[in-house]
CSV table of C-alpha atoms in Angstrom, one decimal:
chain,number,residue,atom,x,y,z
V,89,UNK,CA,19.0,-57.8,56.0
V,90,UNK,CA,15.5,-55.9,55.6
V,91,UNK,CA,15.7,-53.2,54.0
V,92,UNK,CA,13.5,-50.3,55.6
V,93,UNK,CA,11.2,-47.7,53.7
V,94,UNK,CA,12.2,-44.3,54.0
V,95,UNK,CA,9.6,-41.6,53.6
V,96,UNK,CA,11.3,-38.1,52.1
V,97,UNK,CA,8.9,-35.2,52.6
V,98,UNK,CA,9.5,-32.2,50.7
V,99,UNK,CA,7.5,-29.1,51.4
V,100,UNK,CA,7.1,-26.7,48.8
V,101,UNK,CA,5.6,-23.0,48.0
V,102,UNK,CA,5.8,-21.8,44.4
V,103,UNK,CA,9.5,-22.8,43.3
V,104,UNK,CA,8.6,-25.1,41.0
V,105,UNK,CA,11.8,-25.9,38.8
V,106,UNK,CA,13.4,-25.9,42.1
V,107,UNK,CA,11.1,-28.6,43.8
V,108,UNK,CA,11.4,-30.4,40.0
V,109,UNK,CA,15.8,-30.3,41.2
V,110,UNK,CA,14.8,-31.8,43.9
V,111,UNK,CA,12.7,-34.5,43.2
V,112,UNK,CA,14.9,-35.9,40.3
V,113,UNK,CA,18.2,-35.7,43.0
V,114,UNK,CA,15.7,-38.2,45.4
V,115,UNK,CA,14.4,-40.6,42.4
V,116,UNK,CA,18.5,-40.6,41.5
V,117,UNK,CA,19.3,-42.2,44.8
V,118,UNK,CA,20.8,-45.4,45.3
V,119,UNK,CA,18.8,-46.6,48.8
V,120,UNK,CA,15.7,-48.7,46.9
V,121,UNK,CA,12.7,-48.5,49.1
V,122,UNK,CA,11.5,-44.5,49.1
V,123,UNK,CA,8.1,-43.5,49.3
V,124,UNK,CA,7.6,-39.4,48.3
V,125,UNK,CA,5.8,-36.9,50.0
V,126,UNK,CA,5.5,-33.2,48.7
V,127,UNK,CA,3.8,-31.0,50.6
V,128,UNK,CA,2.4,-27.9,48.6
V,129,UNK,CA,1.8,-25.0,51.3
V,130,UNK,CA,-0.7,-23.7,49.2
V,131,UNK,CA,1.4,-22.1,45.8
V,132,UNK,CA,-0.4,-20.0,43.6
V,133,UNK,CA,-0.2,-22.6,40.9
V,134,UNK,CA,-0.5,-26.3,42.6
V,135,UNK,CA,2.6,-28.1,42.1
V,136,UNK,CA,1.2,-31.7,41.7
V,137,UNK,CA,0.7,-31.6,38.0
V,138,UNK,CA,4.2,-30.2,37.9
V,139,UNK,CA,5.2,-33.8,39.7
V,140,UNK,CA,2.7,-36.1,37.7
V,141,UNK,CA,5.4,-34.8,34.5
V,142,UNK,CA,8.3,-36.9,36.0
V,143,UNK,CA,8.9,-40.4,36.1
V,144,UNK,CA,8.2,-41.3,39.6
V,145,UNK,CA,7.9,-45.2,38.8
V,146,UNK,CA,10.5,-46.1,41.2
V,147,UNK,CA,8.9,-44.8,44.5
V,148,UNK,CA,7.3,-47.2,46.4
V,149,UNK,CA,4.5,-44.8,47.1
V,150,UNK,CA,3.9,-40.5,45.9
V,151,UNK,CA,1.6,-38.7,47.9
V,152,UNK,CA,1.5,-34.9,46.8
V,153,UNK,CA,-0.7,-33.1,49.6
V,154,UNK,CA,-1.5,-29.6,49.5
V,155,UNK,CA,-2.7,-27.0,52.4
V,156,UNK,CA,-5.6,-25.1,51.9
V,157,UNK,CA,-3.7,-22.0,53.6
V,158,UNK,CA,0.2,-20.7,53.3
V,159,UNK,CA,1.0,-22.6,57.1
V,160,UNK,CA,4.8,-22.5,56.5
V,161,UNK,CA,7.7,-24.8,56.1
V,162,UNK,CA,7.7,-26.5,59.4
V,163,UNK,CA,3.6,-26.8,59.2
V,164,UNK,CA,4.2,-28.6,55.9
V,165,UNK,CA,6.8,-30.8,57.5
V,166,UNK,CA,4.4,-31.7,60.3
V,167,UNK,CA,2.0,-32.8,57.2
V,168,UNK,CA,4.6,-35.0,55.8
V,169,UNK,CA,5.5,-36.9,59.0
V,170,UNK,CA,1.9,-37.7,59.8
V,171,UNK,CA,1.5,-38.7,56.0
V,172,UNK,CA,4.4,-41.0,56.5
V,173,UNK,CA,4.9,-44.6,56.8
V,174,UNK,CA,8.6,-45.2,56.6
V,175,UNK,CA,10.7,-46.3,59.2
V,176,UNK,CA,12.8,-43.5,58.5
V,177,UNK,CA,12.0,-39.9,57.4
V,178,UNK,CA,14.0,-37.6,55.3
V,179,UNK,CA,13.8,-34.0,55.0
V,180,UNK,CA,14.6,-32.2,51.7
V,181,UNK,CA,13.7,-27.8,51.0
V,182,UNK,CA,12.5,-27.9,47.6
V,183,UNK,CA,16.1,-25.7,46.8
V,184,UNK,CA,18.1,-28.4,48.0
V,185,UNK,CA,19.5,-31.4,46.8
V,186,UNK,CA,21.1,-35.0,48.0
V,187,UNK,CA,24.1,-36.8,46.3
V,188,UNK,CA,22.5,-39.9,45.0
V,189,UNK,CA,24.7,-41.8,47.8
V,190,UNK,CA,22.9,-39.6,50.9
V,191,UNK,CA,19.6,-42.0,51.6
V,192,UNK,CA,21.9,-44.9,51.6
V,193,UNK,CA,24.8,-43.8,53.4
V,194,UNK,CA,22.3,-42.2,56.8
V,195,UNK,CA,20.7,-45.9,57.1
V,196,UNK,CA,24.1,-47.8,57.0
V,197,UNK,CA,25.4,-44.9,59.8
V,198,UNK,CA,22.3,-45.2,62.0
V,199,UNK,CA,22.3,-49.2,61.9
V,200,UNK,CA,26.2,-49.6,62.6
V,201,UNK,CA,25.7,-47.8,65.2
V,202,UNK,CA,23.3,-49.3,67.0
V,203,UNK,CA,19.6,-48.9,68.5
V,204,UNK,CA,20.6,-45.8,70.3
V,205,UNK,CA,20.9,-44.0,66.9
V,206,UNK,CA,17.9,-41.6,66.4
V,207,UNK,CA,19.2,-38.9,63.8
V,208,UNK,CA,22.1,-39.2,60.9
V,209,UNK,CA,22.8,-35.9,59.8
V,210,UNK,CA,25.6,-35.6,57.0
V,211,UNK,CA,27.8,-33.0,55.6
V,212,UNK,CA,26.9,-30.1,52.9
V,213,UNK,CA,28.2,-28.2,50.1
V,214,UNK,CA,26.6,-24.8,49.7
V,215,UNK,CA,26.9,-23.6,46.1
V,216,UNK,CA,25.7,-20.3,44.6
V,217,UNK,CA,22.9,-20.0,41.6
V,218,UNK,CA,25.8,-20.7,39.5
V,219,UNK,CA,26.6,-24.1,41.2
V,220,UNK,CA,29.8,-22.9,41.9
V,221,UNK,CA,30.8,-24.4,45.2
V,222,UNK,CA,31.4,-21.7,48.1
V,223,UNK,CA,32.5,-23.6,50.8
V,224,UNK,CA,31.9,-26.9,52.3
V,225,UNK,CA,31.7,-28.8,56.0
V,226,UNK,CA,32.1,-32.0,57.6
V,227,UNK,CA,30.3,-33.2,60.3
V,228,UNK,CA,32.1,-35.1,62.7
V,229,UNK,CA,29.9,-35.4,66.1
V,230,UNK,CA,28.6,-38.0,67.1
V,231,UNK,CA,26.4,-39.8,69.9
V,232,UNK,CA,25.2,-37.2,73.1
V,233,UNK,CA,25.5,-33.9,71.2
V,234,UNK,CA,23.0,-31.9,73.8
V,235,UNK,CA,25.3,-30.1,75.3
V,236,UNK,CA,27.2,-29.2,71.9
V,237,UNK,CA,23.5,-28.3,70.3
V,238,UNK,CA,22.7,-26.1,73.2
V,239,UNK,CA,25.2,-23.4,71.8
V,240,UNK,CA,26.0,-24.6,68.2
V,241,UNK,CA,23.1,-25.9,65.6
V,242,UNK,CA,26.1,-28.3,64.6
V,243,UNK,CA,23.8,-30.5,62.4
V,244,UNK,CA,22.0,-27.3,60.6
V,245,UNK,CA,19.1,-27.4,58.2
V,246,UNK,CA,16.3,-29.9,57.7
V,247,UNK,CA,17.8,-30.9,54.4
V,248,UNK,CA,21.1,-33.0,55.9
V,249,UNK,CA,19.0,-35.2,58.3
V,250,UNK,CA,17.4,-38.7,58.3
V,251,UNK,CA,15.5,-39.5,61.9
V,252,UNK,CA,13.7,-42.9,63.1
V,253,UNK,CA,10.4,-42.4,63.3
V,254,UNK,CA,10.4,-43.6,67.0
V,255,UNK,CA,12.7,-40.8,67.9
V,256,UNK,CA,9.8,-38.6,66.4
V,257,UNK,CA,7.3,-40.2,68.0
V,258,UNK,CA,9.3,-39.9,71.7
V,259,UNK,CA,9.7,-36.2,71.3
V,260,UNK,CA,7.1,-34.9,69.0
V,261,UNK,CA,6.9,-33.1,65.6
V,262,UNK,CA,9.0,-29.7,65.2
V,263,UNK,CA,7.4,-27.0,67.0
V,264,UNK,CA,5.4,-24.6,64.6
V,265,UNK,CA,4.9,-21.9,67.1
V,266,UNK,CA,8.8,-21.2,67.1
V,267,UNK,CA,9.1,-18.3,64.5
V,268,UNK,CA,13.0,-19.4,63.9
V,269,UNK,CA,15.9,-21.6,65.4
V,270,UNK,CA,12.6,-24.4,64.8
V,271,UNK,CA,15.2,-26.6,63.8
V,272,UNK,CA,17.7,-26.0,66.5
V,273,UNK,CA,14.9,-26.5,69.4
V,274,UNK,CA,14.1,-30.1,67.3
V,275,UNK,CA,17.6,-31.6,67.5
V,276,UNK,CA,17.5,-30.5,71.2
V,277,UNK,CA,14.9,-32.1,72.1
V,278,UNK,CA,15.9,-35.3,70.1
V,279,UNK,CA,19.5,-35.0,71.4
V,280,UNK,CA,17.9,-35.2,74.7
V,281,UNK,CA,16.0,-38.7,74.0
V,282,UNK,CA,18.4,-40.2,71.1
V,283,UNK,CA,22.0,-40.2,69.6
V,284,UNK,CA,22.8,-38.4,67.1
V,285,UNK,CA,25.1,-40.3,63.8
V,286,UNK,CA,27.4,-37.6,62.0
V,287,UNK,CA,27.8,-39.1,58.0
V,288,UNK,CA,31.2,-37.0,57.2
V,289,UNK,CA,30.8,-36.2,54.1
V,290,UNK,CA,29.3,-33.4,51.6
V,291,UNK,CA,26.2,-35.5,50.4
V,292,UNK,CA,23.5,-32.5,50.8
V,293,UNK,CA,24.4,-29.5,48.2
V,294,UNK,CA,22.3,-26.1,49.5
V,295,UNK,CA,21.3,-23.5,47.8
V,296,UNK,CA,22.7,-19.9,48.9
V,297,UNK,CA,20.8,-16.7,47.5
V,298,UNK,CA,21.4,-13.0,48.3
V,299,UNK,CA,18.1,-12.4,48.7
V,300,UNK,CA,17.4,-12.1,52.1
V,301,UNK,CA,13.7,-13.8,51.8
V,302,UNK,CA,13.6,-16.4,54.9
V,303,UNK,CA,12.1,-16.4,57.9
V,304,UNK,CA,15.7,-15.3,60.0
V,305,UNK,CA,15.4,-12.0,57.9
V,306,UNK,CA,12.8,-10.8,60.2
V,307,UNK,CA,15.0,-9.5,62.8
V,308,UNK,CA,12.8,-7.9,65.3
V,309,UNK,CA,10.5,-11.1,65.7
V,310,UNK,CA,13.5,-13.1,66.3
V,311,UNK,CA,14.4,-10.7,69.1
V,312,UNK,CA,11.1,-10.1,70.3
V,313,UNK,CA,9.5,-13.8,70.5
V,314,UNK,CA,12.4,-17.1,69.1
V,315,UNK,CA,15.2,-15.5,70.8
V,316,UNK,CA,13.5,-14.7,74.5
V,317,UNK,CA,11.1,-18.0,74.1
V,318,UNK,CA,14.3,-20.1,73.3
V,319,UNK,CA,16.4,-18.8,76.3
V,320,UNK,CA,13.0,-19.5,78.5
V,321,UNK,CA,13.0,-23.0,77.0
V,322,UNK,CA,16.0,-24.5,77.2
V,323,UNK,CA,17.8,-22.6,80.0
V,324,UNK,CA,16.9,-24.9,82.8
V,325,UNK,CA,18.4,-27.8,80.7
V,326,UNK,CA,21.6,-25.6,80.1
V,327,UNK,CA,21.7,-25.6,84.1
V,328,UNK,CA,21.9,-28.9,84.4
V,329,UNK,CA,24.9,-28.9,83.2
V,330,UNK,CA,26.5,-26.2,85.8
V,331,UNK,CA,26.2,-22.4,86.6
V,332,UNK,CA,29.0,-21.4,83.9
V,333,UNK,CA,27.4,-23.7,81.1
V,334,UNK,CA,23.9,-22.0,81.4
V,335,UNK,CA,26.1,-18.3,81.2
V,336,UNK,CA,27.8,-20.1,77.9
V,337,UNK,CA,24.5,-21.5,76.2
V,338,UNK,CA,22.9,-18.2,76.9
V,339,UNK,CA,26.1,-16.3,75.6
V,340,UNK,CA,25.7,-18.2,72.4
V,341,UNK,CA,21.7,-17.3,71.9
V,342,UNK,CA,23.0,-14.1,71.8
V,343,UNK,CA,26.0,-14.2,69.4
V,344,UNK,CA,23.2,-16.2,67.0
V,345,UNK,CA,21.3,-13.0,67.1
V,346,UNK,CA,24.2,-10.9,66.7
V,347,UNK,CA,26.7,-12.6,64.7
V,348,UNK,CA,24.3,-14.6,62.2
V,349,UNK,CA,21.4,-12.2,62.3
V,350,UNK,CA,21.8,-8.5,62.8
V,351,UNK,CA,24.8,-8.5,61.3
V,352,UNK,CA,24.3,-9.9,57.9
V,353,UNK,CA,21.5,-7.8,57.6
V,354,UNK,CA,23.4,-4.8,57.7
V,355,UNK,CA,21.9,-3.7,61.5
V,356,UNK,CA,25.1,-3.1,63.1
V,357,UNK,CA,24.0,-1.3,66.0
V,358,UNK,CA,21.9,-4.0,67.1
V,359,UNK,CA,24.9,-6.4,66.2
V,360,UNK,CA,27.1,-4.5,68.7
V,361,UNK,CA,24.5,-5.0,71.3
V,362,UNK,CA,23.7,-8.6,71.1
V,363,UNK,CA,28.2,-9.3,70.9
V,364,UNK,CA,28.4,-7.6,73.7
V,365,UNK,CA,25.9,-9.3,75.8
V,366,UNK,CA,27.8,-12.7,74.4
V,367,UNK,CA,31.5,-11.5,75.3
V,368,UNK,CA,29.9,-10.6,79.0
V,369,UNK,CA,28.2,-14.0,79.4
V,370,UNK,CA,31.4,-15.7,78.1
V,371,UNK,CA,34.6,-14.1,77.3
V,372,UNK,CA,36.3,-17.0,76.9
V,373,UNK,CA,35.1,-17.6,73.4
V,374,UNK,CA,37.3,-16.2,70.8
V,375,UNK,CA,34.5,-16.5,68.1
V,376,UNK,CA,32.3,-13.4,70.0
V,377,UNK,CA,35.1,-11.1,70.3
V,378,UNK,CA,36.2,-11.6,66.3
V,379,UNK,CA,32.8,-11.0,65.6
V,380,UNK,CA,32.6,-8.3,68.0
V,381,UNK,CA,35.7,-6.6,66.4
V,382,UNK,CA,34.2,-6.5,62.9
V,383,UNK,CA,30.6,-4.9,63.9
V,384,UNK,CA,32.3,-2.2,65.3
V,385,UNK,CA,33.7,-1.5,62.0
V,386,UNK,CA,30.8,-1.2,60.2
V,387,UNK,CA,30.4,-2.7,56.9
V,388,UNK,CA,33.4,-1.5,55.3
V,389,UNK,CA,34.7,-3.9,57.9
V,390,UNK,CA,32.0,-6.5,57.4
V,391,UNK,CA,32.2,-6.5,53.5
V,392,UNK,CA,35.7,-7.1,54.1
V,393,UNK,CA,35.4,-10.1,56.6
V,394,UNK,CA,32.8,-11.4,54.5
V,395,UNK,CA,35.6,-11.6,51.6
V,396,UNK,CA,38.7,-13.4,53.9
V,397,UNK,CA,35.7,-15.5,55.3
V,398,UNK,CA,34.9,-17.0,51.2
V,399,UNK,CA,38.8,-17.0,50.2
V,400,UNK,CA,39.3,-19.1,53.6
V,401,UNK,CA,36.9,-21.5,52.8
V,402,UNK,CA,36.6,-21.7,49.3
C-alpha cells in the first residue's frame, strides 16, 4: 500500500519556543512521508532561522513562508494549504502538540473507512503551562455529523484534524472574513460535502493559558458581526432539517455566546441575556438552564462552577 504525503502547516506569530514544541512533536511522529510548512504571520523576529537550528532531515520537504503583514491565524492557514502538496493536510497552533502516534493513526481511520472519509479529527488532552493534565475528551462521532456540528463544534480546534485535500478543494479554504467560530463554519461546510472519521483517543495535547489573548476575547465583535453573520449563514441549512431544529441550532449560537463567551470573561449581564434567548429557543436542553442558573449568580457562583467543573473532569 502507497503511502500518501501529508503536508502539516503550522502558522506562527512570535512564540517561538512554542512553535520549536511543536515542530519537534511533528518530526517525532511515526507516519514517514511529512512535508513541513510554517507560516510566519509576520513576528517581530522571523522564525525561520529559529527552524533552520533543528534537525529537520526527515521531512520530505520544509517550506517556512512568511507574510509581509500580521493577516491572522486562518490567513496563515490559507497560505499553508495553497503551499501544500500532500494528499492530506494537517493543522497544528504553534502551542499545540501531537502524540507521535496522531499523523499515523488519522490516515489508517480515514482509509478504513472508505472514500467517503474527508476529515479525521482525534481526541485531546488540555494541560496547563505546567503540563499537568486538566481534563481530557474522546471523540466518538462519526460519518454525517452536520446536523450535530450545526449546534456543537464537536471536532474543536484546528490542531485535532487531518482533511483530504479534495474535501478542501470541494468546499474551499476556511473563511478569513469570519472574525471567530472560523473553524466551526469549516467543518460545516465539509460536513456538508464529506464524512467526518472520529480517532478516539487523546493524541493532540493543547495548551490552556489564563490569559485571555484570542480572538473569542473580543466579545462585542463576536456579537456584533461572527455571531449575527453565522445565524445568517447557516440558518437556512438548520431548516432543512425542520422548524424545531432551526429554533435548536439558533438556541445553541446563542448559548456559545453566553455560556463560552460572556461568561468566562466575567460579563455576566450579557451572559444572562444570551441564556435566556437559548432557554426560549429550546428549553428542552438541560445544558442552557445549568448555565443559566450559574450566571445569575454572579461569579461567586461561576468561580465556584468553574471548580466542580475541573474536580469532575480531572
Amino acid at each position: 500500500m502507497n503511502t500518501p504525503l501529508v503536508s502539516v502547516v503550522i502558522p506562527s506569530y512570535d512564540r517561538p519556543d512554542r512553535l520549536r514544541d511543536a515542530v519537534e512533536t511533528v518530526e517525532a511522529q511515526t507516519y514517514d512521508r511529512i512535508e513541513l510548512i510554517v507560516v510566519d504571520d509576520c513576528s517581530p523576529e522571523p522564525v525561520e532561522p529559529r527552524i533552520e537550528e533543528l534537525d529537520l532531515g526527515r521531512f520530505k520537504r520544509v517550506q517556512c513562508l512568511r507574510h509581509d503583514e500580521n493577516r491572522g491565524a486562518a490567513a496563515a492557514r490559507c497560505t499553508g494549504i495553497e503551499a501544500a502538496e500532500g494528499e492530506f493536510i494537517a493543522f497544528l497552533d504553534d502551542d499545540d502538540r501531537w502524540d507521535e502516534r496522531k499523523i499515523q493513526a488519522q490516515v489508517d481511520a480515514i482509509r478504513e473507512w472508505g472514500e467517503d472519509a474527508g476529515v479525521a479529527y482525534t481526541g485531546m488532552r488540555v494541560v496547563n503551562e505546567h503540563d499537568e493534565t486538566m481534563r481530557k475528551h474522546t471523540p466518538e462521532l462519526s460519518g454525517d455529523i452536520t446536523r450535530t456540528l450545526l449546534c456543537r463544534n464537536v471536532v474543536g480546534s484546528y490542531s485535532r484534524v487531518l482533511v483530504r485535500r479534495n474535501a478542501i478543494e470541494d468546499v474551499g479554504y476556511p473563511d478569513v472574513t469570519f472574525p471567530s467560530w472560523q473553524d466551526l463554519e469549516w467543518w460545516i461546510r465539509l460536513s456538508t460535502e464529506w464524512e467526518f472519521v472520529a480517532v478516539p483517543e487523546p493524541l493532540t495535547i493543547v495548551y490552556q493559558s489564563d490569559e485571555h489573548d484570542q480572538i473569542s476575547d473580543d466579545f462585542d465583535t463576536l456579537v456584533e458581526q461572527t455571531y449575527p453573520r453565522f445565524l445568517e449563514k447557516y440558518r437556512p441549512l438548520a431548516s432543512e432539517f425542520g422548524r424545531l431544529f432551526e429554533q435548536k441550532m439558533r438556541a445553541w449560537a446563542a448559548f456559545r455566546v453566553g455560556g463560552y463567551n460572556a461568561l468566562r470573561l466575567g460579563r455576566f449581564s450579557e451572559a444572562r441575556r444570551y441564556l435566556l434567548t437559548a432557554v426560549r429557543r429550546y428549553p428542552l436542553e438541560r445544558v442552557f438552564w445549568i448555565y443559566l442558573l450559574v450566571a445569575l449568580t454572579g461569579k461567586s457562583g461561576y468561580e465556584g462552577a468553574k471548580k466542580i467543573k475541573r474536580f469532575i473532569t480531572h
